[in-house]
């Protein structure tokens, strides 16, 4: 992993709060977290850094993970009436308050990052530091986290390095967080191992790269959510400018876990409201979008349906688009050796799982 490689190249490496996880490091032969040595704060990390030694630090904030605090802890600057509710969620006070809590924790993360950047500024090192801000998944709401729809996989990505990246640049490119490791290594003049599947982003950042026409995403087992088994919900998807094509390899399984718990959706006021009141008005349709079983194929026309609410996979007018995207997806899965393309994907259900307590939540 890139922290190991940078440490071998002479970098001071560490993290605070959430590093790699969830999981256990010892079964993989490691003695510490792959993100490096753990420190209480970024200040402690800097204080123990040898003079003039380059550094690589991972700030793994737990914001905005569930659970959120009581309403009284909300910042006065967040007005639930001004919150934008995505159309796949009910628009009511319960959901708006839940979203306001989420935004409060996002702001707290922003504040914490600002404090760390100010530390570097005071040390006169900010202008010579590559800073990346991103997220590991979409927000913890129904039809978001643990799905292959945009709200689950389209995450923020900000890259800042004065003198190397033109300020104010916005790129429309499809990239993957696996691309960050070779990007960091290239910035540090450290050779990227051939086993790394990601590609350095520097050619895109300096304006010389060729834009990718799509990105492939997927998921397997997110938690022990399929009843009392350790099976997952295998999905692969391809996202282009105009379409999202989703292949559900086990459509007989429940996509976010078996009812009534639906454990692959984090517990929240929004989830509780949707499960307890799904029969009211138009809430049934929103409930099914988030919790019901799905067909083997899904296709969404983003030109008319940016929130991916209407599956057009069975419409004859989209047959050629669906066939083309399916062929590209399967070709990519075959090229990368994905077991799901070779009929051996059930191996994913056999790997050890170290959070068995979730079976009984």
mmCIF file of C-alpha atoms in Angstrom:
data_model
loop_
_atom_site.group_PDB
_atom_site.id
_atom_site.type_symbol
_atom_site.label_atom_id
_atom_site.label_comp_id
_atom_site.label_asym_id
_atom_site.label_seq_id
_atom_site.Cartn_x
_atom_site.Cartn_y
_atom_site.Cartn_z
ATOM 1 C CA UNK A 1 0.000 0.000 0.000
ATOM 2 C CA UNK A 2 1.183 3.527 -0.666
ATOM 3 C CA UNK A 3 1.899 4.461 3.010
ATOM 4 C CA UNK A 4 4.343 1.529 3.200
ATOM 5 C CA UNK A 5 6.050 2.577 -0.026
ATOM 6 C CA UNK A 6 6.347 6.214 1.032
ATOM 7 C CA UNK A 7 7.690 5.220 4.433
ATOM 8 C CA UNK A 8 10.373 3.107 2.759
ATOM 9 C CA UNK A 9 11.245 6.134 0.643
ATOM 10 C CA UNK A 10 11.913 8.183 3.773
ATOM 11 C CA UNK A 11 8.538 9.716 4.556
ATOM 12 C CA UNK A 12 7.160 10.201 8.065
ATOM 13 C CA UNK A 13 3.814 8.336 7.833
ATOM 14 C CA UNK A 14 0.804 8.235 10.148
ATOM 15 C CA UNK A 15 -2.901 8.790 10.690
ATOM 16 C CA UNK A 16 -5.440 9.777 13.297
ATOM 17 C CA UNK A 17 -9.036 8.710 14.017
ATOM 18 C CA UNK A 18 -10.295 6.214 11.419
ATOM 19 C CA UNK A 19 -7.573 4.630 9.316
ATOM 20 C CA UNK A 20 -8.096 1.507 7.248
ATOM 21 C CA UNK A 21 -11.178 -0.350 8.429
ATOM 22 C CA UNK A 22 -13.347 -2.067 9.408
ATOM 23 C CA UNK A 23 -11.389 -5.284 9.699
ATOM 24 C CA UNK A 24 -8.426 -6.881 11.409
ATOM 25 C CA UNK A 25 -4.840 -6.313 10.364
ATOM 26 C CA UNK A 26 -3.178 -9.372 11.932
ATOM 27 C CA UNK A 27 -4.795 -12.046 9.665
ATOM 28 C CA UNK A 28 -3.133 -10.257 6.755
ATOM 29 C CA UNK A 29 0.264 -10.412 8.402
ATOM 30 C CA UNK A 30 0.387 -6.794 9.537
ATOM 31 C CA UNK A 31 1.251 -5.453 12.963
ATOM 32 C CA UNK A 32 -0.319 -2.028 12.512
ATOM 33 C CA UNK A 33 -2.953 -0.254 10.464
ATOM 34 C CA UNK A 34 -2.054 -0.015 6.742
ATOM 35 C CA UNK A 35 -2.521 3.772 6.997
ATOM 36 C CA UNK A 36 0.597 3.912 9.187
ATOM 37 C CA UNK A 37 1.283 4.571 12.833
ATOM 38 C CA UNK A 38 -1.668 5.961 14.773
ATOM 39 C CA UNK A 39 -1.436 9.377 16.433
ATOM 40 C CA UNK A 40 -3.922 11.127 18.700
ATOM 41 C CA UNK A 41 -3.897 14.323 16.643
ATOM 42 C CA UNK A 42 -2.252 15.866 13.599
ATOM 43 C CA UNK A 43 -0.367 18.120 16.016
ATOM 44 C CA UNK A 44 1.132 15.078 17.749
ATOM 45 C CA UNK A 45 2.130 13.681 14.370
ATOM 46 C CA UNK A 46 3.919 16.886 13.407
ATOM 47 C CA UNK A 47 5.595 17.186 16.811
ATOM 48 C CA UNK A 48 7.129 13.700 16.463
ATOM 49 C CA UNK A 49 8.178 14.192 12.865
ATOM 50 C CA UNK A 50 11.960 14.375 12.402
ATOM 51 C CA UNK A 51 13.162 17.769 11.239
ATOM 52 C CA UNK A 52 12.857 18.397 7.477
ATOM 53 C CA UNK A 53 11.515 14.904 6.813
ATOM 54 C CA UNK A 54 8.720 14.686 4.201
ATOM 55 C CA UNK A 55 5.444 13.403 5.527
ATOM 56 C CA UNK A 56 2.283 11.546 4.529
ATOM 57 C CA UNK A 57 -0.670 11.914 6.888
ATOM 58 C CA UNK A 58 -4.145 10.379 6.730
ATOM 59 C CA UNK A 59 -6.854 12.321 8.575
ATOM 60 C CA UNK A 60 -9.636 9.743 8.834
ATOM 61 C CA UNK A 61 -12.523 11.726 10.255
ATOM 62 C CA UNK A 62 -15.519 9.781 11.525
ATOM 63 C CA UNK A 63 -17.765 12.643 10.474
ATOM 64 C CA UNK A 64 -20.384 12.332 9.084
ATOM 65 C CA UNK A 65 -20.806 8.703 10.145
ATOM 66 C CA UNK A 66 -23.898 7.672 12.055
ATOM 67 C CA UNK A 67 -25.076 8.147 14.741
ATOM 68 C CA UNK A 68 -25.921 11.834 15.005
ATOM 69 C CA UNK A 69 -26.519 13.757 18.194
ATOM 70 C CA UNK A 70 -29.770 15.224 19.480
ATOM 71 C CA UNK A 71 -31.361 18.166 17.736
ATOM 72 C CA UNK A 72 -29.989 20.583 20.339
ATOM 73 C CA UNK A 73 -26.449 20.010 19.050
ATOM 74 C CA UNK A 74 -27.231 21.348 15.590
ATOM 75 C CA UNK A 75 -25.402 24.451 14.461
ATOM 76 C CA UNK A 76 -27.769 27.458 14.513
ATOM 77 C CA UNK A 77 -26.677 28.126 10.925
ATOM 78 C CA UNK A 78 -28.464 25.016 9.582
ATOM 79 C CA UNK A 79 -32.131 25.605 8.813
ATOM 80 C CA UNK A 80 -34.028 22.407 8.059
ATOM 81 C CA UNK A 81 -36.425 24.357 5.848
ATOM 82 C CA UNK A 82 -33.534 25.316 3.583
ATOM 83 C CA UNK A 83 -32.251 21.743 3.219
ATOM 84 C CA UNK A 84 -32.452 20.234 -0.272
ATOM 85 C CA UNK A 85 -34.177 16.837 -0.082
ATOM 86 C CA UNK A 86 -33.289 14.422 -2.937
ATOM 87 C CA UNK A 87 -36.384 13.092 -4.734
ATOM 88 C CA UNK A 88 -35.763 9.489 -3.671
ATOM 89 C CA UNK A 89 -36.404 10.468 -0.025
ATOM 90 C CA UNK A 90 -39.646 11.713 1.556
ATOM 91 C CA UNK A 91 -39.785 15.464 2.033
ATOM 92 C CA UNK A 92 -40.908 15.992 5.624
ATOM 93 C CA UNK A 93 -39.586 17.335 8.923
ATOM 94 C CA UNK A 94 -38.127 13.965 9.970
ATOM 95 C CA UNK A 95 -35.961 13.664 6.866
ATOM 96 C CA UNK A 96 -35.071 17.361 6.818
ATOM 97 C CA UNK A 97 -33.885 17.211 10.431
ATOM 98 C CA UNK A 98 -31.860 14.098 9.634
ATOM 99 C CA UNK A 99 -30.232 15.800 6.645
ATOM 100 C CA UNK A 100 -29.515 18.858 8.786
ATOM 101 C CA UNK A 101 -27.650 16.659 11.288
ATOM 102 C CA UNK A 102 -25.683 15.206 8.383
ATOM 103 C CA UNK A 103 -24.747 18.668 7.110
ATOM 104 C CA UNK A 104 -23.741 19.693 10.628
ATOM 105 C CA UNK A 105 -21.189 16.871 10.734
ATOM 106 C CA UNK A 106 -19.942 17.731 7.242
ATOM 107 C CA UNK A 107 -19.318 21.262 8.471
ATOM 108 C CA UNK A 108 -17.503 19.906 11.520
ATOM 109 C CA UNK A 109 -15.240 17.891 9.225
ATOM 110 C CA UNK A 110 -14.549 21.023 7.179
ATOM 111 C CA UNK A 111 -13.673 22.889 10.379
ATOM 112 C CA UNK A 112 -11.274 20.158 11.512
ATOM 113 C CA UNK A 113 -9.516 20.178 8.139
ATOM 114 C CA UNK A 114 -9.206 23.949 8.355
ATOM 115 C CA UNK A 115 -7.498 23.657 11.735
ATOM 116 C CA UNK A 116 -4.940 21.243 10.299
ATOM 117 C CA UNK A 117 -4.257 23.422 7.260
ATOM 118 C CA UNK A 118 -3.696 26.369 9.588
ATOM 119 C CA UNK A 119 -1.068 24.299 11.451
ATOM 120 C CA UNK A 120 0.798 23.835 8.191
ATOM 121 C CA UNK A 121 0.450 27.496 7.276
ATOM 122 C CA UNK A 122 2.009 28.556 10.568
ATOM 123 C CA UNK A 123 4.870 26.167 9.914
ATOM 124 C CA UNK A 124 5.249 27.671 6.405
ATOM 125 C CA UNK A 125 4.685 24.277 4.821
ATOM 126 C CA UNK A 126 1.166 24.646 3.466
ATOM 127 C CA UNK A 127 2.244 25.827 -0.002
ATOM 128 C CA UNK A 128 4.466 22.766 -0.390
ATOM 129 C CA UNK A 129 1.877 20.201 0.705
ATOM 130 C CA UNK A 130 -0.343 18.131 -1.564
ATOM 131 C CA UNK A 131 -3.809 18.086 0.027
ATOM 132 C CA UNK A 132 -6.617 15.739 -1.014
ATOM 133 C CA UNK A 133 -10.132 15.780 0.435
ATOM 134 C CA UNK A 134 -12.541 12.988 -0.418
ATOM 135 C CA UNK A 135 -14.989 10.478 1.070
ATOM 136 C CA UNK A 136 -15.201 6.697 1.136
ATOM 137 C CA UNK A 137 -18.887 6.496 0.170
ATOM 138 C CA UNK A 138 -22.082 8.468 -0.221
ATOM 139 C CA UNK A 139 -24.207 9.771 2.607
ATOM 140 C CA UNK A 140 -25.707 7.252 5.086
ATOM 141 C CA UNK A 141 -29.297 7.393 3.866
ATOM 142 C CA UNK A 142 -31.531 4.940 1.968
ATOM 143 C CA UNK A 143 -30.562 4.468 -1.721
ATOM 144 C CA UNK A 144 -27.180 6.079 -1.017
ATOM 145 C CA UNK A 145 -24.392 4.344 0.926
ATOM 146 C CA UNK A 146 -23.807 0.675 -0.039
ATOM 147 C CA UNK A 147 -25.400 1.088 -3.476
ATOM 148 C CA UNK A 148 -23.994 1.613 -6.966
ATOM 149 C CA UNK A 149 -26.272 4.551 -7.719
ATOM 150 C CA UNK A 150 -24.696 7.994 -7.873
ATOM 151 C CA UNK A 151 -25.599 8.897 -4.254
ATOM 152 C CA UNK A 152 -23.594 5.862 -3.165
ATOM 153 C CA UNK A 153 -20.461 6.146 -5.315
ATOM 154 C CA UNK A 154 -20.196 9.755 -6.517
ATOM 155 C CA UNK A 155 -18.063 11.320 -3.797
ATOM 156 C CA UNK A 156 -16.326 14.684 -3.414
ATOM 157 C CA UNK A 157 -12.728 14.928 -4.588
ATOM 158 C CA UNK A 158 -10.647 18.073 -4.130
ATOM 159 C CA UNK A 159 -6.919 18.089 -4.922
ATOM 160 C CA UNK A 160 -4.819 21.129 -3.996
ATOM 161 C CA UNK A 161 -1.098 21.779 -4.538
ATOM 162 C CA UNK A 162 0.010 25.332 -5.372
ATOM 163 C CA UNK A 163 2.479 25.529 -8.229
ATOM 164 C CA UNK A 164 1.541 22.063 -9.483
ATOM 165 C CA UNK A 165 -2.234 22.241 -10.002
ATOM 166 C CA UNK A 166 -3.993 25.261 -11.506
ATOM 167 C CA UNK A 167 -6.307 26.764 -8.930
ATOM 168 C CA UNK A 168 -10.019 26.790 -9.678
ATOM 169 C CA UNK A 169 -9.852 23.944 -12.190
ATOM 170 C CA UNK A 170 -12.894 21.678 -12.398
ATOM 171 C CA UNK A 171 -12.528 18.389 -14.271
ATOM 172 C CA UNK A 172 -15.474 16.317 -15.548
ATOM 173 C CA UNK A 173 -13.410 13.140 -15.734
ATOM 174 C CA UNK A 174 -14.386 9.736 -14.398
ATOM 175 C CA UNK A 175 -11.831 8.652 -11.803
ATOM 176 C CA UNK A 176 -11.638 6.119 -9.004
ATOM 177 C CA UNK A 177 -10.183 6.482 -5.519
ATOM 178 C CA UNK A 178 -7.839 3.613 -6.413
ATOM 179 C CA UNK A 179 -6.162 6.227 -8.633
ATOM 180 C CA UNK A 180 -4.960 8.163 -5.587
ATOM 181 C CA UNK A 181 -2.218 5.707 -4.601
ATOM 182 C CA UNK A 182 -0.271 5.961 -7.898
ATOM 183 C CA UNK A 183 -0.946 9.713 -7.895
ATOM 184 C CA UNK A 184 0.744 10.083 -4.517
ATOM 185 C CA UNK A 185 3.624 7.844 -5.545
ATOM 186 C CA UNK A 186 4.264 9.787 -8.745
ATOM 187 C CA UNK A 187 4.214 13.071 -6.815
ATOM 188 C CA UNK A 188 6.876 11.627 -4.496
ATOM 189 C CA UNK A 189 8.955 10.168 -7.365
ATOM 190 C CA UNK A 190 8.363 6.659 -6.053
ATOM 191 C CA UNK A 191 7.824 3.857 -8.554
ATOM 192 C CA UNK A 192 4.269 2.510 -8.730
ATOM 193 C CA UNK A 193 4.032 -1.305 -8.424
ATOM 194 C CA UNK A 194 2.553 -3.034 -11.459
ATOM 195 C CA UNK A 195 -0.011 -4.741 -9.204
ATOM 196 C CA UNK A 196 -1.759 -1.429 -8.510
ATOM 197 C CA UNK A 197 -4.888 -1.205 -10.651
ATOM 198 C CA UNK A 198 -5.279 2.570 -10.324
ATOM 199 C CA UNK A 199 -3.757 5.097 -12.708
ATOM 200 C CA UNK A 200 -2.014 8.304 -11.711
ATOM 201 C CA UNK A 201 -4.167 11.399 -12.139
ATOM 202 C CA UNK A 202 -1.304 13.732 -12.972
ATOM 203 C CA UNK A 203 -1.844 13.698 -16.724
ATOM 204 C CA UNK A 204 -5.439 14.769 -16.111
ATOM 205 C CA UNK A 205 -4.427 17.393 -13.571
ATOM 206 C CA UNK A 206 -1.870 19.001 -15.882
ATOM 207 C CA UNK A 207 -4.269 18.962 -18.832
ATOM 208 C CA UNK A 208 -2.470 16.352 -20.912
ATOM 209 C CA UNK A 209 -4.570 13.286 -20.137
ATOM 210 C CA UNK A 210 -7.266 11.664 -22.219
ATOM 211 C CA UNK A 211 -10.677 11.666 -20.626
ATOM 212 C CA UNK A 212 -12.184 8.282 -19.806
ATOM 213 C CA UNK A 213 -15.648 7.651 -21.238
ATOM 214 C CA UNK A 214 -16.852 5.681 -18.217
ATOM 215 C CA UNK A 215 -16.101 4.342 -14.765
ATOM 216 C CA UNK A 216 -16.878 0.850 -13.445
ATOM 217 C CA UNK A 217 -18.020 0.405 -9.849
ATOM 218 C CA UNK A 218 -19.224 -2.529 -7.782
ATOM 219 C CA UNK A 219 -19.954 -4.031 -4.407
ATOM 220 C CA UNK A 220 -20.067 -7.426 -2.744
ATOM 221 C CA UNK A 221 -20.560 -7.960 0.976
ATOM 222 C CA UNK A 222 -21.020 -4.732 2.859
ATOM 223 C CA UNK A 223 -22.171 -6.297 6.127
ATOM 224 C CA UNK A 224 -23.729 -9.537 7.320
ATOM 225 C CA UNK A 225 -27.137 -8.452 6.085
ATOM 226 C CA UNK A 226 -28.487 -11.513 4.236
ATOM 227 C CA UNK A 227 -30.343 -13.121 7.129
ATOM 228 C CA UNK A 228 -28.100 -15.428 9.144
ATOM 229 C CA UNK A 229 -25.709 -16.067 6.229
ATOM 230 C CA UNK A 230 -22.490 -14.306 5.265
ATOM 231 C CA UNK A 231 -23.587 -13.791 1.695
ATOM 232 C CA UNK A 232 -23.386 -10.393 0.063
ATOM 233 C CA UNK A 233 -25.273 -8.628 -2.690
ATOM 234 C CA UNK A 234 -23.046 -8.650 -5.796
ATOM 235 C CA UNK A 235 -23.432 -5.692 -8.144
ATOM 236 C CA UNK A 236 -21.357 -4.228 -10.952
ATOM 237 C CA UNK A 237 -22.220 -1.012 -12.762
ATOM 238 C CA UNK A 238 -20.902 1.223 -15.499
ATOM 239 C CA UNK A 239 -21.451 4.983 -15.448
ATOM 240 C CA UNK A 240 -21.130 7.186 -18.551
ATOM 241 C CA UNK A 241 -22.129 10.793 -19.143
ATOM 242 C CA UNK A 242 -25.606 9.761 -20.246
ATOM 243 C CA UNK A 243 -26.319 6.384 -18.639
ATOM 244 C CA UNK A 244 -25.975 4.236 -15.564
ATOM 245 C CA UNK A 245 -26.180 0.508 -16.285
ATOM 246 C CA UNK A 246 -26.400 -1.820 -13.270
ATOM 247 C CA UNK A 247 -25.980 -5.594 -13.268
ATOM 248 C CA UNK A 248 -27.381 -7.359 -10.201
ATOM 249 C CA UNK A 249 -25.826 -10.836 -10.208
ATOM 250 C CA UNK A 250 -28.105 -12.244 -7.489
ATOM 251 C CA UNK A 251 -31.487 -10.538 -7.994
ATOM 252 C CA UNK A 252 -33.161 -13.112 -5.748
ATOM 253 C CA UNK A 253 -31.393 -11.645 -2.727
ATOM 254 C CA UNK A 254 -32.428 -8.498 -0.886
ATOM 255 C CA UNK A 255 -30.206 -5.616 -2.093
ATOM 256 C CA UNK A 256 -29.874 -3.878 1.278
ATOM 257 C CA UNK A 257 -30.379 -6.913 3.494
ATOM 258 C CA UNK A 258 -33.306 -9.083 4.451
ATOM 259 C CA UNK A 259 -36.414 -7.534 5.996
ATOM 260 C CA UNK A 260 -37.344 -6.264 8.441
ATOM 261 C CA UNK A 261 -33.892 -4.973 9.491
ATOM 262 C CA UNK A 262 -32.400 -4.125 6.049
ATOM 263 C CA UNK A 263 -29.012 -3.921 7.762
ATOM 264 C CA UNK A 264 -27.099 -2.503 4.795
ATOM 265 C CA UNK A 265 -28.913 0.788 5.376
ATOM 266 C CA UNK A 266 -27.602 2.586 8.452
ATOM 267 C CA UNK A 267 -30.113 3.029 11.243
ATOM 268 C CA UNK A 268 -31.534 6.550 11.159
ATOM 269 C CA UNK A 269 -34.724 8.578 11.634
ATOM 270 C CA UNK A 270 -35.140 8.593 7.844
ATOM 271 C CA UNK A 271 -34.919 4.807 7.580
ATOM 272 C CA UNK A 272 -37.269 4.317 10.528
ATOM 273 C CA UNK A 273 -39.816 6.707 9.036
ATOM 274 C CA UNK A 274 -39.752 4.982 5.640
ATOM 275 C CA UNK A 275 -40.118 1.501 7.114
ATOM 276 C CA UNK A 276 -42.884 2.367 9.540
ATOM 277 C CA UNK A 277 -44.976 4.534 7.218
ATOM 278 C CA UNK A 278 -44.322 3.066 3.770
ATOM 279 C CA UNK A 279 -48.023 2.536 3.039
ATOM 280 C CA UNK A 280 -48.870 6.220 3.301
ATOM 281 C CA UNK A 281 -49.448 8.213 0.094
ATOM 282 C CA UNK A 282 -46.613 8.055 -2.406
ATOM 283 C CA UNK A 283 -44.150 6.776 0.204
ATOM 284 C CA UNK A 284 -44.639 3.207 -1.025
ATOM 285 C CA UNK A 285 -42.865 3.991 -4.306
ATOM 286 C CA UNK A 286 -39.925 5.604 -2.486
ATOM 287 C CA UNK A 287 -39.787 2.672 -0.075
ATOM 288 C CA UNK A 288 -39.512 0.198 -2.960
ATOM 289 C CA UNK A 289 -36.739 2.235 -4.610
ATOM 290 C CA UNK A 290 -34.660 1.902 -1.460
ATOM 291 C CA UNK A 291 -35.547 -1.500 0.011
ATOM 292 C CA UNK A 292 -37.274 -3.790 -2.501
ATOM 293 C CA UNK A 293 -35.661 -6.471 -4.657
ATOM 294 C CA UNK A 294 -34.254 -5.417 -8.003
ATOM 295 C CA UNK A 295 -34.206 -6.967 -11.478
ATOM 296 C CA UNK A 296 -31.044 -8.444 -12.957
ATOM 297 C CA UNK A 297 -30.520 -5.356 -15.110
ATOM 298 C CA UNK A 298 -31.154 -1.685 -14.488
ATOM 299 C CA UNK A 299 -30.653 1.188 -16.908
ATOM 300 C CA UNK A 300 -31.124 4.869 -16.160
ATOM 301 C CA UNK A 301 -31.135 7.672 -18.721
ATOM 302 C CA UNK A 302 -29.348 10.475 -16.893
ATOM 303 C CA UNK A 303 -30.331 13.067 -19.468
ATOM 304 C CA UNK A 304 -33.948 12.922 -18.327
ATOM 305 C CA UNK A 305 -33.538 11.115 -15.002
ATOM 306 C CA UNK A 306 -30.430 12.429 -13.189
ATOM 307 C CA UNK A 307 -31.572 10.966 -9.846
ATOM 308 C CA UNK A 308 -31.945 7.446 -11.326
ATOM 309 C CA UNK A 309 -35.547 6.854 -10.368
ATOM 310 C CA UNK A 310 -36.933 5.205 -13.541
ATOM 311 C CA UNK A 311 -35.473 1.905 -14.737
ATOM 312 C CA UNK A 312 -35.742 1.806 -18.559
ATOM 313 C CA UNK A 313 -33.910 -1.497 -19.037
ATOM 314 C CA UNK A 314 -37.001 -3.225 -20.456
ATOM 315 C CA UNK A 315 -37.964 -0.498 -22.888
ATOM 316 C CA UNK A 316 -37.327 -1.460 -26.511
ATOM 317 C CA UNK A 317 -36.184 2.060 -27.357
ATOM 318 C CA UNK A 318 -33.167 1.537 -25.060
ATOM 319 C CA UNK A 319 -32.277 -1.990 -26.206
ATOM 320 C CA UNK A 320 -29.185 -0.973 -28.163
ATOM 321 C CA UNK A 321 -27.901 1.258 -25.329
ATOM 322 C CA UNK A 322 -28.388 -1.521 -22.799
ATOM 323 C CA UNK A 323 -26.641 -4.091 -24.996
ATOM 324 C CA UNK A 324 -23.692 -1.773 -25.668
ATOM 325 C CA UNK A 325 -23.177 -0.921 -22.000
ATOM 326 C CA UNK A 326 -23.548 -4.548 -20.931
ATOM 327 C CA UNK A 327 -20.877 -5.593 -23.417
ATOM 328 C CA UNK A 328 -18.467 -2.880 -22.262
ATOM 329 C CA UNK A 329 -19.046 -3.764 -18.612
ATOM 330 C CA UNK A 330 -18.486 -7.486 -19.098
ATOM 331 C CA UNK A 331 -15.418 -6.824 -21.219
ATOM 332 C CA UNK A 332 -13.943 -4.707 -18.431
ATOM 333 C CA UNK A 333 -14.758 -7.322 -15.794
ATOM 334 C CA UNK A 334 -13.124 -10.007 -17.929
ATOM 335 C CA UNK A 335 -10.055 -7.855 -18.594
ATOM 336 C CA UNK A 336 -9.529 -7.231 -14.883
ATOM 337 C CA UNK A 337 -10.110 -10.847 -13.885
ATOM 338 C CA UNK A 338 -13.314 -10.237 -11.930
ATOM 339 C CA UNK A 339 -14.655 -13.643 -10.746
ATOM 340 C CA UNK A 340 -18.189 -12.458 -11.485
ATOM 341 C CA UNK A 341 -17.325 -12.458 -15.195
ATOM 342 C CA UNK A 342 -16.012 -16.031 -15.021
ATOM 343 C CA UNK A 343 -18.871 -17.611 -13.095
ATOM 344 C CA UNK A 344 -16.808 -18.020 -9.927
ATOM 345 C CA UNK A 345 -18.070 -15.020 -8.022
ATOM 346 C CA UNK A 346 -19.486 -17.037 -5.132
ATOM 347 C CA UNK A 347 -15.957 -17.116 -3.726
ATOM 348 C CA UNK A 348 -16.643 -13.642 -2.346
ATOM 349 C CA UNK A 349 -19.172 -15.154 0.067
ATOM 350 C CA UNK A 350 -16.559 -17.480 1.562
ATOM 351 C CA UNK A 351 -14.065 -14.929 2.868
ATOM 352 C CA UNK A 352 -13.732 -14.423 6.664
ATOM 353 C CA UNK A 353 -15.965 -11.775 8.175
ATOM 354 C CA UNK A 354 -14.865 -10.125 11.409
ATOM 355 C CA UNK A 355 -17.980 -8.191 12.368
ATOM 356 C CA UNK A 356 -20.345 -11.019 13.174
ATOM 357 C CA UNK A 357 -22.063 -8.950 15.854
ATOM 358 C CA UNK A 358 -23.920 -7.249 13.010
ATOM 359 C CA UNK A 359 -25.808 -10.481 12.491
ATOM 360 C CA UNK A 360 -27.596 -9.868 15.772
ATOM 361 C CA UNK A 361 -28.217 -6.109 15.616
#
